[in-house]
PDB file of C-alpha atoms and ligand atoms in Angstrom:
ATOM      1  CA  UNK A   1      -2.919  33.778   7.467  1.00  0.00           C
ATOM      2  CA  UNK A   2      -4.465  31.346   9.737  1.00  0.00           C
ATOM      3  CA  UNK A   3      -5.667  27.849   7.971  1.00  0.00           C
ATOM      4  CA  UNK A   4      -7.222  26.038  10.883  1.00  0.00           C
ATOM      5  CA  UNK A   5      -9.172  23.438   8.259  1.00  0.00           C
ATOM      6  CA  UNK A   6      -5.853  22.404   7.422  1.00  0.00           C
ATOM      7  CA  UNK A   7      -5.159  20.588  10.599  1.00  0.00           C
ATOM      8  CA  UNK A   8      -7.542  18.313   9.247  1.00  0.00           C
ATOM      9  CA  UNK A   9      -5.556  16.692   6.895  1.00  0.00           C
ATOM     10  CA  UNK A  10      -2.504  16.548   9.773  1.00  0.00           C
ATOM     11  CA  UNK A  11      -1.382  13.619  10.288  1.00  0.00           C
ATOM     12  CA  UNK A  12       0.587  14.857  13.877  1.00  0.00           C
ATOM     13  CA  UNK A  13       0.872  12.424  16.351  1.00  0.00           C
ATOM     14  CA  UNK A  14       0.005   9.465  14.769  1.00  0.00           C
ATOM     15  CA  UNK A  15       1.766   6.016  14.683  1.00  0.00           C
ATOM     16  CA  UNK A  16       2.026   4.684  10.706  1.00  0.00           C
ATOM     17  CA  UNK A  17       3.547   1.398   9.429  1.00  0.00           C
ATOM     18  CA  UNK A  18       4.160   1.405   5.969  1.00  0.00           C
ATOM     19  CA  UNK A  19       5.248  -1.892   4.420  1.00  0.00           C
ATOM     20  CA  UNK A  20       7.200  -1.776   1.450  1.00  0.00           C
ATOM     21  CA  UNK A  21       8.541   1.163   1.871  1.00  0.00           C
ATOM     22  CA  UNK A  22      12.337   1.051   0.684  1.00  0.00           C
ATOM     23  CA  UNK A  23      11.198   1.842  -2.636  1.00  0.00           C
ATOM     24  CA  UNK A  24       8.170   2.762  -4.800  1.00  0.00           C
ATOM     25  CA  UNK A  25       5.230   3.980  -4.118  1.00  0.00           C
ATOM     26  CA  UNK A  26       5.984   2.721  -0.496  1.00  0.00           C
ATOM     27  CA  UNK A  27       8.579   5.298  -0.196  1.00  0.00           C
ATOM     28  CA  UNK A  28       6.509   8.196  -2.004  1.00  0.00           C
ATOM     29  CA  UNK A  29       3.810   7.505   0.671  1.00  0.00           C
ATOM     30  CA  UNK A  30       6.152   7.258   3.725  1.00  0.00           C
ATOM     31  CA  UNK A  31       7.916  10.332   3.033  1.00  0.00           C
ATOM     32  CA  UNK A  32       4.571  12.503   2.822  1.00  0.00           C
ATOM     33  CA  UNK A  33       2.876  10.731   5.998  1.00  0.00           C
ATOM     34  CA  UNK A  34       6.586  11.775   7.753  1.00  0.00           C
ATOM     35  CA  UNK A  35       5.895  15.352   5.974  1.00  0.00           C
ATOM     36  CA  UNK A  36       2.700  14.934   7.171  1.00  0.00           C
ATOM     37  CA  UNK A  37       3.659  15.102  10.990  1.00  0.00           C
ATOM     38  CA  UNK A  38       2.888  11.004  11.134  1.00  0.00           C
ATOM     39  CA  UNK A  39       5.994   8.770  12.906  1.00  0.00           C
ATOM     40  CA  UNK A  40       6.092   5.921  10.236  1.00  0.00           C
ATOM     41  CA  UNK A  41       7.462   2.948  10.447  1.00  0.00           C
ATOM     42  CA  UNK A  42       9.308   1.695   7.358  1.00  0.00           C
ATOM     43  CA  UNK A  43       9.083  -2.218   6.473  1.00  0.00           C
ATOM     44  CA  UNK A  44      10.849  -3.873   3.905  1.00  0.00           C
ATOM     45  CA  UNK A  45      13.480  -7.144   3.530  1.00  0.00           C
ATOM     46  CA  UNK A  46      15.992  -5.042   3.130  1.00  0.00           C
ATOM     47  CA  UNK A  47      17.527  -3.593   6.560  1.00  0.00           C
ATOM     48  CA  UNK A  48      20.306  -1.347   5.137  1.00  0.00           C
ATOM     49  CA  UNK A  49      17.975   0.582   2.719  1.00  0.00           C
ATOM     50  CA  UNK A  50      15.403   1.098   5.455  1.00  0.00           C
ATOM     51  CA  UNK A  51      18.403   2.464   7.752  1.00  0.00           C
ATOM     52  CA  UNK A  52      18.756   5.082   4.950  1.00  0.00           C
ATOM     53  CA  UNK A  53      15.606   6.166   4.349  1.00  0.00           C
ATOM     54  CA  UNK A  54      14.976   6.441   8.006  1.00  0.00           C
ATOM     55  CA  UNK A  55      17.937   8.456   8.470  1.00  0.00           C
ATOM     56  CA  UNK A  56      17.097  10.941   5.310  1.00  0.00           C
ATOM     57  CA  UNK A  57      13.493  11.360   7.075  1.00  0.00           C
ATOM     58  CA  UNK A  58      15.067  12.190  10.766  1.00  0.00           C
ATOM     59  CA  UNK A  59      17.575  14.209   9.096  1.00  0.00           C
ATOM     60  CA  UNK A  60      14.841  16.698   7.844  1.00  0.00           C
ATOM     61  CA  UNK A  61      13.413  16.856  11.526  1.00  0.00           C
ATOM     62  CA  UNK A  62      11.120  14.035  10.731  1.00  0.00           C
ATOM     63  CA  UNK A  63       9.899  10.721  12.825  1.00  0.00           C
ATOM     64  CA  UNK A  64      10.449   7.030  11.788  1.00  0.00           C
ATOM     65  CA  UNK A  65      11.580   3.958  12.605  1.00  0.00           C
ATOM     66  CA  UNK A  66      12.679   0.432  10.289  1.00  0.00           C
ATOM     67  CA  UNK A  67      10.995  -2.789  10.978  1.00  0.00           C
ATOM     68  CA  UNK A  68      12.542  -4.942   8.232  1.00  0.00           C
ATOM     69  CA  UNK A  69      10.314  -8.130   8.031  1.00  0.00           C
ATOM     70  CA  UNK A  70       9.022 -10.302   4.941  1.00  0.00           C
ATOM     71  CA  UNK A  71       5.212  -9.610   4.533  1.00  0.00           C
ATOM     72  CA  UNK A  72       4.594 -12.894   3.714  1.00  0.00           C
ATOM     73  CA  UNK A  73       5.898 -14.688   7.002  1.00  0.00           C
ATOM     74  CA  UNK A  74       3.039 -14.585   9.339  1.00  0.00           C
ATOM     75  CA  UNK A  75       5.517 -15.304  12.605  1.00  0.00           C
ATOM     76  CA  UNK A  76       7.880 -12.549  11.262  1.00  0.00           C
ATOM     77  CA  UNK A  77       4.554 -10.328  11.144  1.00  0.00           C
ATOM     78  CA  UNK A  78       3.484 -11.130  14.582  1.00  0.00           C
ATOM     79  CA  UNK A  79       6.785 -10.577  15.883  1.00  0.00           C
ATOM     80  CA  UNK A  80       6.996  -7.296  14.326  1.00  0.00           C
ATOM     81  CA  UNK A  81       3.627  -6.038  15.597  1.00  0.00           C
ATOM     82  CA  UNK A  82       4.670  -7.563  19.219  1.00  0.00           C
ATOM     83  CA  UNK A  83       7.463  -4.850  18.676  1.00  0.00           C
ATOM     84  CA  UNK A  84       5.644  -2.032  17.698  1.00  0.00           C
ATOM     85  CA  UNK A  85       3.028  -2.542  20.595  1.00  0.00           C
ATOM     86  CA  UNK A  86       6.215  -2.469  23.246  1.00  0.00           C
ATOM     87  CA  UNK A  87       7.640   0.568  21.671  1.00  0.00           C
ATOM     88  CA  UNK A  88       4.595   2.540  20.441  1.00  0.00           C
ATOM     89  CA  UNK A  89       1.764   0.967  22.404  1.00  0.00           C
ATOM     90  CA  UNK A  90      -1.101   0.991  19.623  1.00  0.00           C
ATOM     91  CA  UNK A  91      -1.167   1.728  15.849  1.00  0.00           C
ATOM     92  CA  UNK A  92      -3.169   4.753  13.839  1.00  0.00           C
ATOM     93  CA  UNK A  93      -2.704   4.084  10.851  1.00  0.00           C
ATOM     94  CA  UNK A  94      -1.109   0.652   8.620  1.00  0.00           C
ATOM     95  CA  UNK A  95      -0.438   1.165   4.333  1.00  0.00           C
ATOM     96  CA  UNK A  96      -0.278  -2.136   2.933  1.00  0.00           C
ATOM     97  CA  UNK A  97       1.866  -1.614   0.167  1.00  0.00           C
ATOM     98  CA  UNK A  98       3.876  -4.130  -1.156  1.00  0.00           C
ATOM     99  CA  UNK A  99       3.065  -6.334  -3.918  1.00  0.00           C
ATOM    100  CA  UNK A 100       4.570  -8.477  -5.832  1.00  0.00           C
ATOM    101  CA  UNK A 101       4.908  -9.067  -9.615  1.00  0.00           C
ATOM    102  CA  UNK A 102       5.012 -12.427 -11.865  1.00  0.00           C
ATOM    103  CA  UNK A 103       3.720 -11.707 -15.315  1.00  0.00           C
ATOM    104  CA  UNK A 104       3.648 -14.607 -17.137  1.00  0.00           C
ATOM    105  CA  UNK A 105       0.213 -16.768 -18.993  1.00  0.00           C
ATOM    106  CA  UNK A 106      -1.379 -19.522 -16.573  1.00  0.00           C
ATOM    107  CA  UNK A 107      -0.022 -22.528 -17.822  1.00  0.00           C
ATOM    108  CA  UNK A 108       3.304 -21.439 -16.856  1.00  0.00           C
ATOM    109  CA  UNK A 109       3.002 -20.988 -13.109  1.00  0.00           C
ATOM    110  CA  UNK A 110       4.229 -23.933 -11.034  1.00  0.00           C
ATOM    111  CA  UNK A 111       2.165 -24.201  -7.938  1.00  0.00           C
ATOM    112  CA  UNK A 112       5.000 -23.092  -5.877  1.00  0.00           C
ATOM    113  CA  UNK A 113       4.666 -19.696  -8.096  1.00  0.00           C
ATOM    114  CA  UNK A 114       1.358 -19.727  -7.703  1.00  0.00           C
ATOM    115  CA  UNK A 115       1.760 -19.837  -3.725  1.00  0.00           C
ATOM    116  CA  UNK A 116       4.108 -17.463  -3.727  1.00  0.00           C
ATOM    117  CA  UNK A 117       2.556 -14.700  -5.421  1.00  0.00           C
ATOM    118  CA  UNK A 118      -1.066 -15.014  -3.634  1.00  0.00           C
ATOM    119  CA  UNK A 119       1.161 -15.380  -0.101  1.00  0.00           C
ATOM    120  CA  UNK A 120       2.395 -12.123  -0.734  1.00  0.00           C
ATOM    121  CA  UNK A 121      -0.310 -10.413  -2.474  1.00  0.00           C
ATOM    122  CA  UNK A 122      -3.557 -11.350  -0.619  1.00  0.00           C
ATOM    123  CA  UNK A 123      -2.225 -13.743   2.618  1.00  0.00           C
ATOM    124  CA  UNK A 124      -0.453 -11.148   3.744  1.00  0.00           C
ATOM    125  CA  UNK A 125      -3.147  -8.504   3.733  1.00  0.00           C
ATOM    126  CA  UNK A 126      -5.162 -10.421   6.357  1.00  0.00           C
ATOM    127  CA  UNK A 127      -2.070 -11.203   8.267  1.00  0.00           C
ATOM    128  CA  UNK A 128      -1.022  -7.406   8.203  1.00  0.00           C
ATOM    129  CA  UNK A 129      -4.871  -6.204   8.894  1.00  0.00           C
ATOM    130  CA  UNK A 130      -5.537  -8.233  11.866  1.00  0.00           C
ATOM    131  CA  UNK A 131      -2.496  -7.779  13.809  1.00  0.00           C
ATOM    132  CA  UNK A 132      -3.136  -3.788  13.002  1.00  0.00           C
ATOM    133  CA  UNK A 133      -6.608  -4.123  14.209  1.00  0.00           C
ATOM    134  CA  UNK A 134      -5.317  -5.910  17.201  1.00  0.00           C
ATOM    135  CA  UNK A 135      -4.043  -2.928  18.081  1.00  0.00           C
ATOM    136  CA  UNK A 136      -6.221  -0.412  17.089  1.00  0.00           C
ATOM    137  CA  UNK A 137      -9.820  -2.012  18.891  1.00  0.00           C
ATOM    138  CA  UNK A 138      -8.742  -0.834  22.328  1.00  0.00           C
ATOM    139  CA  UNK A 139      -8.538   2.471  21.499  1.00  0.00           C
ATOM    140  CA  UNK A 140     -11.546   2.459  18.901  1.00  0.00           C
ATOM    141  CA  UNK A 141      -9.530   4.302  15.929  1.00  0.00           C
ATOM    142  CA  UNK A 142      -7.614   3.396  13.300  1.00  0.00           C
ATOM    143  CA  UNK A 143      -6.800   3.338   9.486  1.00  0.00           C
ATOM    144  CA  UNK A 144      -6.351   0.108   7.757  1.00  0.00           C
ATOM    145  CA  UNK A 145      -5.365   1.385   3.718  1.00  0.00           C
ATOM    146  CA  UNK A 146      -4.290  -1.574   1.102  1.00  0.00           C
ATOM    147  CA  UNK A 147      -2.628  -0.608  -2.100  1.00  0.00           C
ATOM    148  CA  UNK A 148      -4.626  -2.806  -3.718  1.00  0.00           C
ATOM    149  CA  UNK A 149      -4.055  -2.163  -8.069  1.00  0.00           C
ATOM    150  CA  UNK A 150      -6.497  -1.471 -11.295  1.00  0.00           C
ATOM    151  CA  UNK A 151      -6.045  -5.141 -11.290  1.00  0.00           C
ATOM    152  CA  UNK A 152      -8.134  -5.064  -8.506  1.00  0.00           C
ATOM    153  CA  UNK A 153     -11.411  -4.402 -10.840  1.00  0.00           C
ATOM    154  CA  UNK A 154     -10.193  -4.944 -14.305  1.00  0.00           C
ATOM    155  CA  UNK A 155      -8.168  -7.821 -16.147  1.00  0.00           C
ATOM    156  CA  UNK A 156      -5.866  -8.302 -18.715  1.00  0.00           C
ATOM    157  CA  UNK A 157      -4.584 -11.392 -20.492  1.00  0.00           C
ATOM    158  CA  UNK A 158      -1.430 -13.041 -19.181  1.00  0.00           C
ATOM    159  CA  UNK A 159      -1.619 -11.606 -15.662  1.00  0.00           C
ATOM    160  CA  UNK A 160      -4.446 -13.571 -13.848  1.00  0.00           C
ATOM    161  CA  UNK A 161      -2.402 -14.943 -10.252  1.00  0.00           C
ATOM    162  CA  UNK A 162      -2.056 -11.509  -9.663  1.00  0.00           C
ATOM    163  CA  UNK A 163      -5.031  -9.782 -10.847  1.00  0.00           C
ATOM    164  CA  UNK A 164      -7.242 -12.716  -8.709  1.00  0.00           C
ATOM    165  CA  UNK A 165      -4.769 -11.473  -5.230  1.00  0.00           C
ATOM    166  CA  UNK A 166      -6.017  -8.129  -6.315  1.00  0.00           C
ATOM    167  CA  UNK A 167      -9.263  -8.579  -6.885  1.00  0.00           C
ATOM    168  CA  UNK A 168      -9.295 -10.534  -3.447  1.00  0.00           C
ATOM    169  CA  UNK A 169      -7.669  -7.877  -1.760  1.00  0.00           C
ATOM    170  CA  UNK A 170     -10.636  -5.649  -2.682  1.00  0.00           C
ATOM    171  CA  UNK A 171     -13.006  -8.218  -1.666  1.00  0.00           C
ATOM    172  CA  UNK A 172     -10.835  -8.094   1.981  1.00  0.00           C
ATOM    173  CA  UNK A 173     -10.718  -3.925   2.367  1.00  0.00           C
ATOM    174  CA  UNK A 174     -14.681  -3.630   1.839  1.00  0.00           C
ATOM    175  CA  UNK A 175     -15.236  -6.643   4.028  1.00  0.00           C
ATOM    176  CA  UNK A 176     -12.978  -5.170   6.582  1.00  0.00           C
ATOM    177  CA  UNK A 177     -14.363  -1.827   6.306  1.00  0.00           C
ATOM    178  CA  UNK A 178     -18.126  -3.635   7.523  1.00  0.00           C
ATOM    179  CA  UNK A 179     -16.552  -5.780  10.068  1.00  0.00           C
ATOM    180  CA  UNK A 180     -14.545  -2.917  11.623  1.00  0.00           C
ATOM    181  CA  UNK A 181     -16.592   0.188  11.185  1.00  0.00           C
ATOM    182  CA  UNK A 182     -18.910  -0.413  14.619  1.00  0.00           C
ATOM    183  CA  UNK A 183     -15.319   0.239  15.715  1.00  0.00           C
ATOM    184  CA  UNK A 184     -14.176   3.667  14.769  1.00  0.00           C
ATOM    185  CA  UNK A 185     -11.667   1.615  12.502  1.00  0.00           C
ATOM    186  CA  UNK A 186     -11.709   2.487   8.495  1.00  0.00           C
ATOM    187  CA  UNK A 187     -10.582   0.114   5.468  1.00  0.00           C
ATOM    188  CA  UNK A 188      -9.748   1.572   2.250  1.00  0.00           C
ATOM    189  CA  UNK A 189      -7.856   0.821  -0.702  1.00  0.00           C
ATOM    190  CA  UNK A 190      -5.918   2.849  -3.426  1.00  0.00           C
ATOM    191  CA  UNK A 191      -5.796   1.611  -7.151  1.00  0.00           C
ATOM    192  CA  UNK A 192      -3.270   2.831  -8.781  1.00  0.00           C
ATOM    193  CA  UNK A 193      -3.023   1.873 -12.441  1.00  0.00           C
ATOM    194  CA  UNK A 194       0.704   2.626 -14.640  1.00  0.00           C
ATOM    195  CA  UNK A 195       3.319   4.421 -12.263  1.00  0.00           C
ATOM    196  CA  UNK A 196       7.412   4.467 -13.045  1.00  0.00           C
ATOM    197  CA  UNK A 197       9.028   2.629 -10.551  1.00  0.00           C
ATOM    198  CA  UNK A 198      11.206  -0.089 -10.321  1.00  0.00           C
ATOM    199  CA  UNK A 199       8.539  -3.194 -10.830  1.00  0.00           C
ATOM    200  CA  UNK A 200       7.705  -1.679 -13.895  1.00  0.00           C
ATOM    201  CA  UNK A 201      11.450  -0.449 -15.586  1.00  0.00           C
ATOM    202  CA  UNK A 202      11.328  -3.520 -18.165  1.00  0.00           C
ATOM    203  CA  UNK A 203       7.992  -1.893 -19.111  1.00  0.00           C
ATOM    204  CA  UNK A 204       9.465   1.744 -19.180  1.00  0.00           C
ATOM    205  CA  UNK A 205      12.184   0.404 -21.130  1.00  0.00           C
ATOM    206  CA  UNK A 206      10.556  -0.956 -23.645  1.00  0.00           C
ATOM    207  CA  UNK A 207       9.683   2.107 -25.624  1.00  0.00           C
ATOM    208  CA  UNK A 208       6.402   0.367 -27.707  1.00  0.00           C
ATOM    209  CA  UNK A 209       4.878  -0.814 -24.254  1.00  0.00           C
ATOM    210  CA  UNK A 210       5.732   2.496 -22.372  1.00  0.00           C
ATOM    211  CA  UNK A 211       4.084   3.962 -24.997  1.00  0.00           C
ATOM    212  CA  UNK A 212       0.907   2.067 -25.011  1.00  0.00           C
ATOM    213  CA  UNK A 213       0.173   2.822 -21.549  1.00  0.00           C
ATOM    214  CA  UNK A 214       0.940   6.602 -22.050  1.00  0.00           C
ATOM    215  CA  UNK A 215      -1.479   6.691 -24.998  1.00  0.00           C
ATOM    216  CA  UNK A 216      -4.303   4.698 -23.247  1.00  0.00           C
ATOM    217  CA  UNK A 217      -4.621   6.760 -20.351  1.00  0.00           C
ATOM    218  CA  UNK A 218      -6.652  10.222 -20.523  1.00  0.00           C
ATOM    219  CA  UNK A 219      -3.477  12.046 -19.140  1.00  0.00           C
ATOM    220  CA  UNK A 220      -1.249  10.799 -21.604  1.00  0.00           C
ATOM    221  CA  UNK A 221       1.675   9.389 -19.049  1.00  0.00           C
ATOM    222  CA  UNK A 222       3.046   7.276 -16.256  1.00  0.00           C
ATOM    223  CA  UNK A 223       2.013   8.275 -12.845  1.00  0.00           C
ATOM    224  CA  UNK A 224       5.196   9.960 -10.744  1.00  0.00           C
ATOM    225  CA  UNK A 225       5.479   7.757  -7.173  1.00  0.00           C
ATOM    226  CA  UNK A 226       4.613  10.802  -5.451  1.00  0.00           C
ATOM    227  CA  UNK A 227       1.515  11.460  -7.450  1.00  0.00           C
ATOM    228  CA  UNK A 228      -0.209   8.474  -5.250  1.00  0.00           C
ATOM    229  CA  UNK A 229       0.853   9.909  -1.742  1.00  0.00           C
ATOM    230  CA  UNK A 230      -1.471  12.271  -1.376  1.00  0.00           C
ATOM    231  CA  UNK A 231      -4.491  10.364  -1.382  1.00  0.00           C
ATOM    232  CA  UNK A 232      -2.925   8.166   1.540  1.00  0.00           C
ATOM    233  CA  UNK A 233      -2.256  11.010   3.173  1.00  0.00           C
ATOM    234  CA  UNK A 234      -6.084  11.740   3.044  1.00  0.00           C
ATOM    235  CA  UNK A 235      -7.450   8.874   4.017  1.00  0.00           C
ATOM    236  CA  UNK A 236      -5.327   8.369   7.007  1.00  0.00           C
ATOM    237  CA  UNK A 237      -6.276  11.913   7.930  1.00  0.00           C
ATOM    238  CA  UNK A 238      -9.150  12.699  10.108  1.00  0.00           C
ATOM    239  CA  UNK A 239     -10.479  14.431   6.868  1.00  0.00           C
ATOM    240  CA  UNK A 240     -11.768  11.194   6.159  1.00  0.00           C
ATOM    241  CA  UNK A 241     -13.178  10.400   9.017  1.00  0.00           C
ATOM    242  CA  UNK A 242     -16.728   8.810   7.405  1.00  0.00           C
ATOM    243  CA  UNK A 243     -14.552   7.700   4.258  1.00  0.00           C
ATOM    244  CA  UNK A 244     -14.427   3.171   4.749  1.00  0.00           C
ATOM    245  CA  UNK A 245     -14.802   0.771   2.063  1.00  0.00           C
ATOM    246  CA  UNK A 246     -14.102   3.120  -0.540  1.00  0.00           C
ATOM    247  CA  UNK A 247     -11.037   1.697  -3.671  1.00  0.00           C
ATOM    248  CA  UNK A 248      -9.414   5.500  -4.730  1.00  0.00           C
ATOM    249  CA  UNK A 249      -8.272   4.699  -8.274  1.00  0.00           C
ATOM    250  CA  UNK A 250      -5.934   6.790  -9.068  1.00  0.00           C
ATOM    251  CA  UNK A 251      -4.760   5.789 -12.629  1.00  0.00           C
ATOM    252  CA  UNK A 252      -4.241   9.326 -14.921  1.00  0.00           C
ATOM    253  CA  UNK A 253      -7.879   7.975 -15.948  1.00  0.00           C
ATOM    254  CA  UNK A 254      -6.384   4.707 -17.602  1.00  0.00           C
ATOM    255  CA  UNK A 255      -9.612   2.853 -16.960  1.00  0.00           C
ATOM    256  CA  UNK A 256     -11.642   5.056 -17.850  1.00  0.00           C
ATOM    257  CA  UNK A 257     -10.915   6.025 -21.087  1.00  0.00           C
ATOM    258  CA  UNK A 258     -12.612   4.500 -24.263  1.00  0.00           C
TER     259      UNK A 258
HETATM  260  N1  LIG B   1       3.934   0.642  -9.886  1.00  0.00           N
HETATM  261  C1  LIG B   1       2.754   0.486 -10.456  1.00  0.00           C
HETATM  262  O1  LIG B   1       2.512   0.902 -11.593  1.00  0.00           O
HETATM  263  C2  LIG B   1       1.641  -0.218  -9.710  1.00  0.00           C
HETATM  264  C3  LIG B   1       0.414  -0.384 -10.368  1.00  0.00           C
HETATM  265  C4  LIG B   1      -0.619  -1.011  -9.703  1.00  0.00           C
HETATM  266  C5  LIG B   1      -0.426  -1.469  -8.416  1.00  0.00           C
HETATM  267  N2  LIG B   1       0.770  -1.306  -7.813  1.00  0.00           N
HETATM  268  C6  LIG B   1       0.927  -1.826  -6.453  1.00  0.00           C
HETATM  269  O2  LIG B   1       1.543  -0.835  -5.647  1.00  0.00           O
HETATM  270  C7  LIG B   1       2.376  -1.459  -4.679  1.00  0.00           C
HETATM  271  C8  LIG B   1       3.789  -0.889  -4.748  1.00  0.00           C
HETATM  272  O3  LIG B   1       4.280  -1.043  -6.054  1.00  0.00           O
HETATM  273  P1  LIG B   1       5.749  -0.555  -6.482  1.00  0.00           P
HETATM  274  O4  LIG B   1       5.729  -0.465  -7.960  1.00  0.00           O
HETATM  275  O5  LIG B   1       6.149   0.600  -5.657  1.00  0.00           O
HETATM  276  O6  LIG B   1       6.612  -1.843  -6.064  1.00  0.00           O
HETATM  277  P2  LIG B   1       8.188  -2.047  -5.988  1.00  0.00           P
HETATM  278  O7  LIG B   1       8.920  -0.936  -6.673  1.00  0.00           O
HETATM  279  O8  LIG B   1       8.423  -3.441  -6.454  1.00  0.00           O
HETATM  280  O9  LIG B   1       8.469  -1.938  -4.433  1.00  0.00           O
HETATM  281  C9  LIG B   1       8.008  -2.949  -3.609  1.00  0.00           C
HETATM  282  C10 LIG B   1       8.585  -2.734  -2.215  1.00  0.00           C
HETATM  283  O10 LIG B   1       8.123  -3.796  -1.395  1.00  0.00           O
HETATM  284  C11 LIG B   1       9.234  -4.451  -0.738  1.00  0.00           C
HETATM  285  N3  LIG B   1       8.864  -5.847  -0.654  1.00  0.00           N
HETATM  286  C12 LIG B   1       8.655  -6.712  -1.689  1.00  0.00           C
HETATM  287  N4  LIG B   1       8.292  -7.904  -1.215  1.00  0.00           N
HETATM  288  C13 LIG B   1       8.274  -7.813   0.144  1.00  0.00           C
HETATM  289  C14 LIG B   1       7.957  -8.710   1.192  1.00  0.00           C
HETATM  290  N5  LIG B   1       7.591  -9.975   0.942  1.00  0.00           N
HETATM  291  N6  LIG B   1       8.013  -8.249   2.475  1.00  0.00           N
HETATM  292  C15 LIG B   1       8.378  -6.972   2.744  1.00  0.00           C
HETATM  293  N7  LIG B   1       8.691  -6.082   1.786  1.00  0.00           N
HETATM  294  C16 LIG B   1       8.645  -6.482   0.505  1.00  0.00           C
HETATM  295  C17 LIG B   1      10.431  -4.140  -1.634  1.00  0.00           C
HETATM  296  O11 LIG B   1      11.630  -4.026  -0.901  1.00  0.00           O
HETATM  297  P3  LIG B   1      12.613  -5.267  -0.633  1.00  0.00           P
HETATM  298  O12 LIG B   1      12.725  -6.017  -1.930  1.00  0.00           O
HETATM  299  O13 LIG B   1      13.885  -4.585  -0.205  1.00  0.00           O
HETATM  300  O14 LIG B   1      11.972  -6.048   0.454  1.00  0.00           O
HETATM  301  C18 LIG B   1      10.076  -2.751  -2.173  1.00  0.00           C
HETATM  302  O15 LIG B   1      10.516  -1.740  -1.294  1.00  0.00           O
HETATM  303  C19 LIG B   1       2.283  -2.969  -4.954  1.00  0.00           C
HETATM  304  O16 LIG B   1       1.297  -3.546  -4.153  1.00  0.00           O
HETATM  305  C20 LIG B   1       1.837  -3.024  -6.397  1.00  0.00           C
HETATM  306  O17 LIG B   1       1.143  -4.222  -6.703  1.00  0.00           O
HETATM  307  C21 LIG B   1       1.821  -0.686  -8.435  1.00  0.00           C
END
């Protein structure tokens, strides 16, 4: 049977840099935009786990490529992109995905932490954006997606350096989405809210806390890393297309549950 509407949710062809993506929901995501017909290019620190994945997703007839860099080292970024522009030419599509985690109540934070965590959380975003948008203007197309958090619109106690990079991160995808939409270039963001990977395994293994979360959210569990992939699948798809500004939160319905 032919599906021709299908096609629109292909991402064939198109150029993807996914940061974070050794582990996570970075991996979940890079392994359905490969699935997806996308070449993605996989970012992390580490340069031996990227090699891996890379070679698990060409193994399977699949396109991608490692560009291990740290997020939060704007030369390092620069140089990357400077890469990706010799080898590729232009970017579709860039997932900003990794965050970092420091839970812990204000007064404990030294500045240095404090640096640290909004470097890599919200400095990096605009870093990451405009070197993708660099390279997306000449061609007037492109998909800038954050994976921003629930911490992005809500707040809990004992969390607030990283729930104020979230929330800014927001702040940058909507203001993005108006400065780059005369463009043919969308900004979204993806919220997800309690999903079982590796940031979170003190929280998983704490049976009281895992069970908390479960309870609280209208599903009753964790979110699988793959659960989140298909929504950045979406909105890098020309499916899309008029989709820009927009946070997806995808949380089992954690926040919205009384
Ligand atoms: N999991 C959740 O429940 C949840 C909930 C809300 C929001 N989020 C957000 O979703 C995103 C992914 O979360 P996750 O749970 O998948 O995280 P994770 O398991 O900690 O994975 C983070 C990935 O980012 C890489 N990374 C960390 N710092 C980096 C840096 N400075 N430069 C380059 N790569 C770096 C890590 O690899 P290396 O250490 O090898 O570099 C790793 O592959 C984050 O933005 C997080 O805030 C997650």
């Amino acid at each position: 049977m032919m599906r021709p509407y299908l096609d629109t949710f292909s991402l064939s062809g198109k150029i993807a840099l996914i940061t974070g993506a050794g582990r996570g929901l970075g991996l979940a995501i890079a392994k359905a935009m490969a699935g997806s017909g996308a070449h993605v290019i996989l970012n992390g620190r580490d340069p031996g786990r990227l090699g891996d994945t890379a070679g698990s997703i060409t193994a399977a007839g699949q396109e991608a490529s490692t560009a291990p860099f740290d997020v939060a080292d704007p030369v390092a970024v620069r140089t990357a992109f400077d890469e990706i522009a010799r080898t590729h030419g232009h970017l579709d599509i860039l997932i900003h995905n990794v965050g970092a985690r420091n839970r812990k109540p204000l007064l404990e934070f030294s500045d240095e932490e404090i640096r640290d965590l909004v470097e890599t959380n919200l400095v990096a975003g605009f870093t990451l954006a405009r070197e993708a948008a660099r390279l997306m203007l000449p061609r007037q197309s492109g998909r800038l997606i954050a994976i921003t958090s629930i911490a992005g619109h809500v707040a809990r106690s004992g969390d607030a350096v990283y729930t104020g990079a979230k929330h800014g991160l927001t702040g940058m995808v909507r203001a993005l989405a108006a400065e780059y939409g005369p463009f043919g270039i969308t900004s979204n963001a993806i919220a997800p809210g309690g999903f079982a990977t590796e940031a979170n395994e003190a929280m998983l293994a704490d049976p009281k806390i895992a069970e908390h979360f479960s309870a609280r959210t209208a599903l009753g569990r964790w979110g699988r890393p793959e659960e989140i992939a298909g929504a950045a699948v979406f909105l890098a798809s020309p499916a899309a297309s008029y989709i820009t500004g927009h946070v997806l939160t995808i949380d089992g319905g954690l926040t919205i549950k009384m």
